[in-house]
Amino acid sequence: MYVLSRKQQNVKNQVKDGKEKVKMAQESHWKCKVAEMKAERDVFKMERDVLKSKENEWRTKETEMKMEKDVLITKENEWKIEQNMLKTERESLLTENTRLKRSLMSVVQMFSDLVTRLIT
């Protein structure tokens, strides 16, 4: 077995103490860095959660607007149907009016012919 002198033992102990100090300094440095990074990560998580919340709000609003759009489209279609019904009724009334005018003209002509025959 090899025995170290006191001086060698002291140097060995100083080197060992130096290594431990460097190791502790490195650990302390990295612990600070890790803590900073964790704090930064937490900030990012909170920002992400806020953005997700806003995204959900916008999606809800989008869904509501789509539903309102569908309701408006349905109402528009109902109005178009009603408009078509009114147009059809108008055309029917115009046709009936024309027919009645012709009938009236025919009756007037017959009456006129009758009066003319009676007078002559």
Tab-separated table of N, CA and C in Angstrom:
chain	number	residue	atom	x	y	z
A	1	MET	N	0.820	-1.166	0.000
A	1	MET	CA	0.000	0.000	0.000
A	1	MET	C	0.871	1.239	0.000
A	2	TYR	N	0.353	2.260	-0.701
A	2	TYR	CA	1.105	3.485	-0.887
A	2	TYR	C	0.604	4.533	0.095
A	3	VAL	N	1.467	5.184	0.845
A	3	VAL	CA	1.090	6.179	1.843
A	3	VAL	C	1.543	7.542	1.347
A	4	LEU	N	0.621	8.525	1.449
A	4	LEU	CA	0.929	9.879	1.005
A	4	LEU	C	1.532	10.673	2.152
A	5	SER	N	2.390	11.594	1.784
A	5	SER	CA	2.953	12.482	2.800
A	5	SER	C	1.889	13.477	3.212
A	6	ARG	N	2.186	14.208	4.293
A	6	ARG	CA	1.219	15.191	4.776
A	6	ARG	C	0.954	16.239	3.714
A	7	LYS	N	2.005	16.697	3.055
A	7	LYS	CA	1.865	17.725	2.026
A	7	LYS	C	1.001	17.196	0.880
A	8	GLN	N	1.275	15.971	0.455
A	8	GLN	CA	0.497	15.358	-0.628
A	8	GLN	C	-0.956	15.163	-0.198
A	9	GLN	N	-1.120	14.774	1.046
A	9	GLN	CA	-2.476	14.579	1.569
A	9	GLN	C	-3.222	15.913	1.587
A	10	ASN	N	-2.534	17.000	2.010
A	10	ASN	CA	-3.152	18.329	2.020
A	10	ASN	C	-3.529	18.774	0.612
A	11	VAL	N	-2.633	18.550	-0.346
A	11	VAL	CA	-2.913	18.916	-1.747
A	11	VAL	C	-4.105	18.116	-2.243
A	12	LYS	N	-4.083	16.830	-1.917
A	12	LYS	CA	-5.199	15.966	-2.333
A	12	LYS	C	-6.510	16.472	-1.734
A	13	ASN	N	-6.491	16.825	-0.457
A	13	ASN	CA	-7.696	17.338	0.203
A	13	ASN	C	-8.135	18.680	-0.397
A	14	GLN	N	-7.143	19.547	-0.722
A	14	GLN	CA	-7.472	20.838	-1.340
A	14	GLN	C	-8.109	20.630	-2.713
A	15	VAL	N	-7.562	19.708	-3.477
A	15	VAL	CA	-8.132	19.399	-4.802
A	15	VAL	C	-9.544	18.864	-4.631
A	16	LYS	N	-9.700	17.969	-3.658
A	16	LYS	CA	-11.021	17.395	-3.402
A	16	LYS	C	-11.997	18.492	-2.982
A	17	ASP	N	-11.573	19.397	-2.066
A	17	ASP	CA	-12.426	20.512	-1.637
A	17	ASP	C	-12.752	21.434	-2.811
A	18	GLY	N	-11.757	21.686	-3.654
A	18	GLY	CA	-11.972	22.537	-4.839
A	18	GLY	C	-13.007	21.920	-5.771
A	19	LYS	N	-12.871	20.611	-5.975
A	19	LYS	CA	-13.838	19.914	-6.837
A	19	LYS	C	-15.247	20.017	-6.261
A	20	GLU	N	-15.341	19.830	-4.938
A	20	GLU	CA	-16.657	19.905	-4.296
A	20	GLU	C	-17.237	21.312	-4.405
A	21	LYS	N	-16.374	22.338	-4.229
A	21	LYS	CA	-16.845	23.722	-4.340
A	21	LYS	C	-17.325	24.015	-5.760
A	22	VAL	N	-16.539	23.566	-6.748
A	22	VAL	CA	-16.930	23.769	-8.155
A	22	VAL	C	-18.237	23.038	-8.435
A	23	LYS	N	-18.320	21.818	-7.928
A	23	LYS	CA	-19.542	21.031	-8.134
A	23	LYS	C	-20.738	21.721	-7.493
A	24	MET	N	-20.567	22.232	-6.264
A	24	MET	CA	-21.662	22.926	-5.583
A	24	MET	C	-22.031	24.218	-6.322
A	25	ALA	N	-21.011	24.930	-6.812
A	25	ALA	CA	-21.274	26.169	-7.558
A	25	ALA	C	-22.049	25.857	-8.836
A	26	GLN	N	-21.632	24.789	-9.518
A	26	GLN	CA	-22.337	24.392	-10.744
A	26	GLN	C	-23.777	23.990	-10.435
A	27	GLU	N	-23.953	23.205	-9.384
A	27	GLU	CA	-25.308	22.788	-9.007
A	27	GLU	C	-26.163	23.999	-8.659
A	28	SER	N	-25.573	24.931	-7.915
A	28	SER	CA	-26.306	26.141	-7.543
A	28	SER	C	-26.685	26.935	-8.797
A	29	HIS	N	-25.707	27.073	-9.699
A	29	HIS	CA	-25.957	27.798	-10.959
A	29	HIS	C	-27.077	27.123	-11.756
A	30	TRP	N	-27.010	25.808	-11.890
A	30	TRP	CA	-28.013	25.098	-12.679
A	30	TRP	C	-29.377	25.085	-11.995
A	31	LYS	N	-29.374	25.042	-10.651
A	31	LYS	CA	-30.650	25.116	-9.935
A	31	LYS	C	-31.332	26.449	-10.216
A	32	CYS	N	-30.549	27.532	-10.222
A	32	CYS	CA	-31.115	28.854	-10.551
A	32	CYS	C	-31.658	28.861	-11.977
A	33	LYS	N	-30.863	28.317	-12.898
A	33	LYS	CA	-31.308	28.272	-14.301
A	33	LYS	C	-32.586	27.450	-14.443
A	34	VAL	N	-32.634	26.306	-13.776
A	34	VAL	CA	-33.819	25.440	-13.838
A	34	VAL	C	-35.023	26.170	-13.257
A	35	ALA	N	-34.819	26.866	-12.136
A	35	ALA	CA	-35.926	27.616	-11.527
A	35	ALA	C	-36.414	28.713	-12.473
A	36	GLU	N	-35.478	29.414	-13.127
A	36	GLU	CA	-35.859	30.452	-14.101
A	36	GLU	C	-36.651	29.846	-15.251
A	37	MET	N	-36.162	28.732	-15.759
A	37	MET	CA	-36.836	28.084	-16.887
A	37	MET	C	-38.226	27.584	-16.483
A	38	LYS	N	-38.352	27.067	-15.262
A	38	LYS	CA	-39.665	26.615	-14.793
A	38	LYS	C	-40.619	27.794	-14.664
A	39	ALA	N	-40.108	28.915	-14.152
A	39	ALA	CA	-40.952	30.112	-14.037
A	39	ALA	C	-41.384	30.579	-15.427
A	40	GLU	N	-40.449	30.565	-16.374
A	40	GLU	CA	-40.774	30.949	-17.753
A	40	GLU	C	-41.811	30.001	-18.351
A	41	ARG	N	-41.630	28.703	-18.085
A	41	ARG	CA	-42.582	27.703	-18.572
A	41	ARG	C	-43.971	27.956	-17.994
A	42	ASP	N	-44.025	28.296	-16.707
A	42	ASP	CA	-45.312	28.577	-16.072
A	42	ASP	C	-45.987	29.793	-16.702
A	43	VAL	N	-45.180	30.821	-17.022
A	43	VAL	CA	-45.734	32.007	-17.699
A	43	VAL	C	-46.295	31.606	-19.057
A	44	PHE	N	-45.538	30.791	-19.801
A	44	PHE	CA	-46.013	30.336	-21.107
A	44	PHE	C	-47.301	29.528	-20.973
A	45	LYS	N	-47.366	28.688	-19.944
A	45	LYS	CA	-48.580	27.891	-19.722
A	45	LYS	C	-49.775	28.795	-19.439
A	46	MET	N	-49.555	29.824	-18.609
A	46	MET	CA	-50.661	30.741	-18.304
A	46	MET	C	-51.100	31.485	-19.564
A	47	GLU	N	-50.127	31.939	-20.367
A	47	GLU	CA	-50.468	32.626	-21.616
A	47	GLU	C	-51.219	31.683	-22.550
A	48	ARG	N	-50.761	30.433	-22.613
A	48	ARG	CA	-51.433	29.442	-23.458
A	48	ARG	C	-52.867	29.229	-22.991
A	49	ASP	N	-53.054	29.142	-21.671
A	49	ASP	CA	-54.400	28.943	-21.133
A	49	ASP	C	-55.303	30.129	-21.462
A	50	VAL	N	-54.750	31.345	-21.375
A	50	VAL	CA	-55.533	32.537	-21.726
A	50	VAL	C	-55.915	32.486	-23.201
A	51	LEU	N	-54.956	32.137	-24.049
A	51	LEU	CA	-55.236	32.057	-25.485
A	51	LEU	C	-56.255	30.964	-25.795
A	52	LYS	N	-56.152	29.830	-25.113
A	52	LYS	CA	-57.137	28.759	-25.319
A	52	LYS	C	-58.522	29.218	-24.900
A	53	SER	N	-58.578	29.943	-23.797
A	53	SER	CA	-59.862	30.465	-23.324
A	53	SER	C	-60.460	31.417	-24.355
A	54	LYS	N	-59.629	32.308	-24.883
A	54	LYS	CA	-60.112	33.242	-25.911
A	54	LYS	C	-60.539	32.490	-27.165
A	55	GLU	N	-59.766	31.465	-27.533
A	55	GLU	CA	-60.120	30.666	-28.706
A	55	GLU	C	-61.482	30.007	-28.502
A	56	ASN	N	-61.716	29.471	-27.311
A	56	ASN	CA	-63.007	28.848	-27.014
A	56	ASN	C	-64.134	29.870	-27.077
A	57	GLU	N	-63.878	31.088	-26.570
A	57	GLU	CA	-64.894	32.145	-26.656
A	57	GLU	C	-65.224	32.443	-28.111
A	58	TRP	N	-64.184	32.580	-28.946
A	58	TRP	CA	-64.405	32.883	-30.362
A	58	TRP	C	-65.146	31.745	-31.060
A	59	ARG	N	-64.816	30.521	-30.708
A	59	ARG	CA	-65.521	29.389	-31.320
A	59	ARG	C	-66.989	29.380	-30.909
A	60	THR	N	-67.248	29.713	-29.644
A	60	THR	CA	-68.633	29.795	-29.175
A	60	THR	C	-69.374	30.889	-29.935
A	61	LYS	N	-68.733	32.056	-30.072
A	61	LYS	CA	-69.361	33.152	-30.817
A	61	LYS	C	-69.581	32.755	-32.271
A	62	GLU	N	-68.605	32.060	-32.851
A	62	GLU	CA	-68.739	31.615	-34.236
A	62	GLU	C	-69.939	30.674	-34.379
A	63	THR	N	-70.082	29.754	-33.435
A	63	THR	CA	-71.210	28.822	-33.459
A	63	THR	C	-72.530	29.575	-33.332
A	64	GLU	N	-72.579	30.552	-32.411
A	64	GLU	CA	-73.796	31.353	-32.242
A	64	GLU	C	-74.130	32.100	-33.528
A	65	MET	N	-73.104	32.679	-34.158
A	65	MET	CA	-73.341	33.430	-35.394
A	65	MET	C	-73.802	32.505	-36.521
A	66	LYS	N	-73.253	31.299	-36.566
A	66	LYS	CA	-73.700	30.341	-37.580
A	66	LYS	C	-75.166	29.986	-37.360
A	67	MET	N	-75.544	29.816	-36.087
A	67	MET	CA	-76.943	29.507	-35.784
A	67	MET	C	-77.840	30.681	-36.184
A	68	GLU	N	-77.412	31.907	-35.874
A	68	GLU	CA	-78.186	33.088	-36.265
A	68	GLU	C	-78.296	33.164	-37.783
A	69	LYS	N	-77.207	32.864	-38.467
A	69	LYS	CA	-77.211	32.871	-39.932
A	69	LYS	C	-78.225	31.859	-40.459
A	70	ASP	N	-78.228	30.661	-39.866
A	70	ASP	CA	-79.181	29.631	-40.287
A	70	ASP	C	-80.622	30.096	-40.072
A	71	VAL	N	-80.867	30.757	-38.929
A	71	VAL	CA	-82.217	31.278	-38.651
A	71	VAL	C	-82.594	32.314	-39.703
A	72	LEU	N	-81.659	33.213	-40.020
A	72	LEU	CA	-81.937	34.249	-41.017
A	72	LEU	C	-82.175	33.641	-42.400
A	73	ILE	N	-81.411	32.623	-42.738
A	73	ILE	CA	-81.605	31.955	-44.029
A	73	ILE	C	-82.980	31.304	-44.069
A	74	THR	N	-83.380	30.677	-42.959
A	74	THR	CA	-84.708	30.061	-42.888
A	74	THR	C	-85.794	31.117	-43.068
A	75	LYS	N	-85.651	32.256	-42.374
A	75	LYS	CA	-86.637	33.334	-42.516
A	75	LYS	C	-86.661	33.854	-43.946
A	76	GLU	N	-85.481	33.999	-44.542
A	76	GLU	CA	-85.413	34.468	-45.926
A	76	GLU	C	-86.148	33.500	-46.850
A	77	ASN	N	-85.937	32.213	-46.638
A	77	ASN	CA	-86.623	31.209	-47.459
A	77	ASN	C	-88.135	31.274	-47.258
A	78	GLU	N	-88.561	31.479	-46.001
A	78	GLU	CA	-90.000	31.616	-45.736
A	78	GLU	C	-90.559	32.833	-46.465
A	79	TRP	N	-89.821	33.946	-46.422
A	79	TRP	CA	-90.285	35.159	-47.111
A	79	TRP	C	-90.333	34.951	-48.622
A	80	LYS	N	-89.357	34.216	-49.157
A	80	LYS	CA	-89.366	33.941	-50.596
A	80	LYS	C	-90.584	33.099	-50.967
A	81	ILE	N	-90.889	32.106	-50.117
A	81	ILE	CA	-92.079	31.280	-50.367
A	81	ILE	C	-93.323	32.145	-50.324
A	82	GLU	N	-93.414	33.004	-49.296
A	82	GLU	CA	-94.573	33.895	-49.180
A	82	GLU	C	-94.641	34.849	-50.372
A	83	GLN	N	-93.484	35.350	-50.792
A	83	GLN	CA	-93.442	36.242	-51.949
A	83	GLN	C	-93.935	35.511	-53.201
A	84	ASN	N	-93.497	34.282	-53.382
A	84	ASN	CA	-93.945	33.496	-54.534
A	84	ASN	C	-95.448	33.246	-54.474
A	85	MET	N	-95.953	32.974	-53.269
A	85	MET	CA	-97.396	32.770	-53.120
A	85	MET	C	-98.148	34.049	-53.490
A	86	LEU	N	-97.642	35.187	-53.019
A	86	LEU	CA	-98.297	36.462	-53.336
A	86	LEU	C	-98.227	36.760	-54.831
A	87	LYS	N	-97.098	36.445	-55.460
A	87	LYS	CA	-96.979	36.651	-56.907
A	87	LYS	C	-97.986	35.774	-57.648
A	88	THR	N	-98.093	34.525	-57.198
A	88	THR	CA	-99.045	33.608	-57.829
A	88	THR	C	-100.469	34.122	-57.652
A	89	GLU	N	-100.791	34.570	-56.441
A	89	GLU	CA	-102.127	35.111	-56.179
A	89	GLU	C	-102.374	36.356	-57.024
A	90	ARG	N	-101.366	37.209	-57.134
A	90	ARG	CA	-101.495	38.427	-57.954
A	90	ARG	C	-101.757	38.059	-59.414
A	91	GLU	N	-100.965	37.102	-59.922
A	91	GLU	CA	-101.158	36.675	-61.307
A	91	GLU	C	-102.561	36.106	-61.504
A	92	SER	N	-103.002	35.326	-60.531
A	92	SER	CA	-104.347	34.758	-60.597
A	92	SER	C	-105.398	35.862	-60.618
A	93	LEU	N	-105.219	36.848	-59.742
A	93	LEU	CA	-106.173	37.966	-59.693
A	93	LEU	C	-106.136	38.785	-60.982
A	94	LEU	N	-104.948	38.979	-61.528
A	94	LEU	CA	-104.850	39.715	-62.797
A	94	LEU	C	-105.539	38.951	-63.925
A	95	THR	N	-105.341	37.638	-63.923
A	95	THR	CA	-106.001	36.809	-64.933
A	95	THR	C	-107.514	36.889	-64.774
A	96	GLU	N	-107.981	36.783	-63.536
A	96	GLU	CA	-109.421	36.877	-63.276
A	96	GLU	C	-109.943	38.257	-63.664
A	97	ASN	N	-109.181	39.278	-63.356
A	97	ASN	CA	-109.568	40.641	-63.710
A	97	ASN	C	-109.704	40.783	-65.227
A	98	THR	N	-108.737	40.250	-65.948
A	98	THR	CA	-108.789	40.302	-67.415
A	98	THR	C	-110.015	39.552	-67.931
A	99	ARG	N	-110.272	38.380	-67.372
A	99	ARG	CA	-111.442	37.594	-67.776
A	99	ARG	C	-112.728	38.359	-67.486
A	100	LEU	N	-112.800	38.976	-66.295
A	100	LEU	CA	-114.002	39.743	-65.940
A	100	LEU	C	-114.172	40.964	-66.849
A	101	LYS	N	-113.076	41.603	-67.207
A	101	LYS	CA	-113.153	42.745	-68.128
A	101	LYS	C	-113.711	42.303	-69.473
A	102	ARG	N	-113.210	41.173	-69.948
A	102	ARG	CA	-113.712	40.660	-71.227
A	102	ARG	C	-115.201	40.340	-71.134
A	103	SER	N	-115.567	39.705	-70.005
A	103	SER	CA	-116.992	39.381	-69.817
A	103	SER	C	-117.817	40.651	-69.771
A	104	LEU	N	-117.335	41.646	-69.040
A	104	LEU	CA	-118.049	42.915	-68.941
A	104	LEU	C	-118.152	43.577	-70.309
A	105	MET	N	-117.057	43.538	-71.049
A	105	MET	CA	-117.076	44.128	-72.394
A	105	MET	C	-118.089	43.395	-73.278
A	106	SER	N	-118.134	42.099	-73.108
A	106	SER	CA	-119.086	41.313	-73.884
A	106	SER	C	-120.514	41.679	-73.503
A	107	VAL	N	-120.770	41.812	-72.176
A	107	VAL	CA	-122.111	42.184	-71.711
A	107	VAL	C	-122.454	43.583	-72.197
A	108	VAL	N	-121.511	44.496	-72.120
A	108	VAL	CA	-121.747	45.874	-72.584
A	108	VAL	C	-122.050	45.862	-74.075
A	109	GLN	N	-121.291	45.076	-74.806
A	109	GLN	CA	-121.524	44.994	-76.252
A	109	GLN	C	-122.908	44.420	-76.540
A	110	MET	N	-123.267	43.374	-75.784
A	110	MET	CA	-124.598	42.788	-75.973
A	110	MET	C	-125.682	43.800	-75.629
A	111	PHE	N	-125.487	44.514	-74.522
A	111	PHE	CA	-126.459	45.526	-74.115
A	111	PHE	C	-126.539	46.633	-75.165
A	112	SER	N	-125.391	47.028	-75.662
A	112	SER	CA	-125.353	48.067	-76.695
A	112	SER	C	-126.073	47.594	-77.953
A	113	ASP	N	-125.827	46.358	-78.333
A	113	ASP	CA	-126.511	45.804	-79.507
A	113	ASP	C	-128.017	45.760	-79.272
A	114	LEU	N	-128.419	45.387	-78.094
A	114	LEU	CA	-129.835	45.314	-77.747
A	114	LEU	C	-130.467	46.697	-77.814
A	115	VAL	N	-129.805	47.662	-77.234
A	115	VAL	CA	-130.327	49.033	-77.249
A	115	VAL	C	-130.395	49.526	-78.689
A	116	THR	N	-129.389	49.225	-79.459
A	116	THR	CA	-129.379	49.650	-80.861
A	116	THR	C	-130.533	49.007	-81.608
A	117	ARG	N	-130.831	47.767	-81.392
A	117	ARG	CA	-131.943	47.089	-82.053
A	117	ARG	C	-133.270	47.686	-81.624
A	118	LEU	N	-133.353	47.990	-80.340
A	118	LEU	CA	-134.610	48.549	-79.846
A	118	LEU	C	-134.848	49.946	-80.405
A	119	ILE	N	-133.828	50.685	-80.549
A	119	ILE	CA	-133.966	52.052	-81.054
A	119	ILE	C	-134.280	52.007	-82.541
A	120	THR	N	-133.726	51.138	-83.250
A	120	THR	CA	-133.977	51.099	-84.688
A	120	THR	C	-135.112	50.257	-85.077
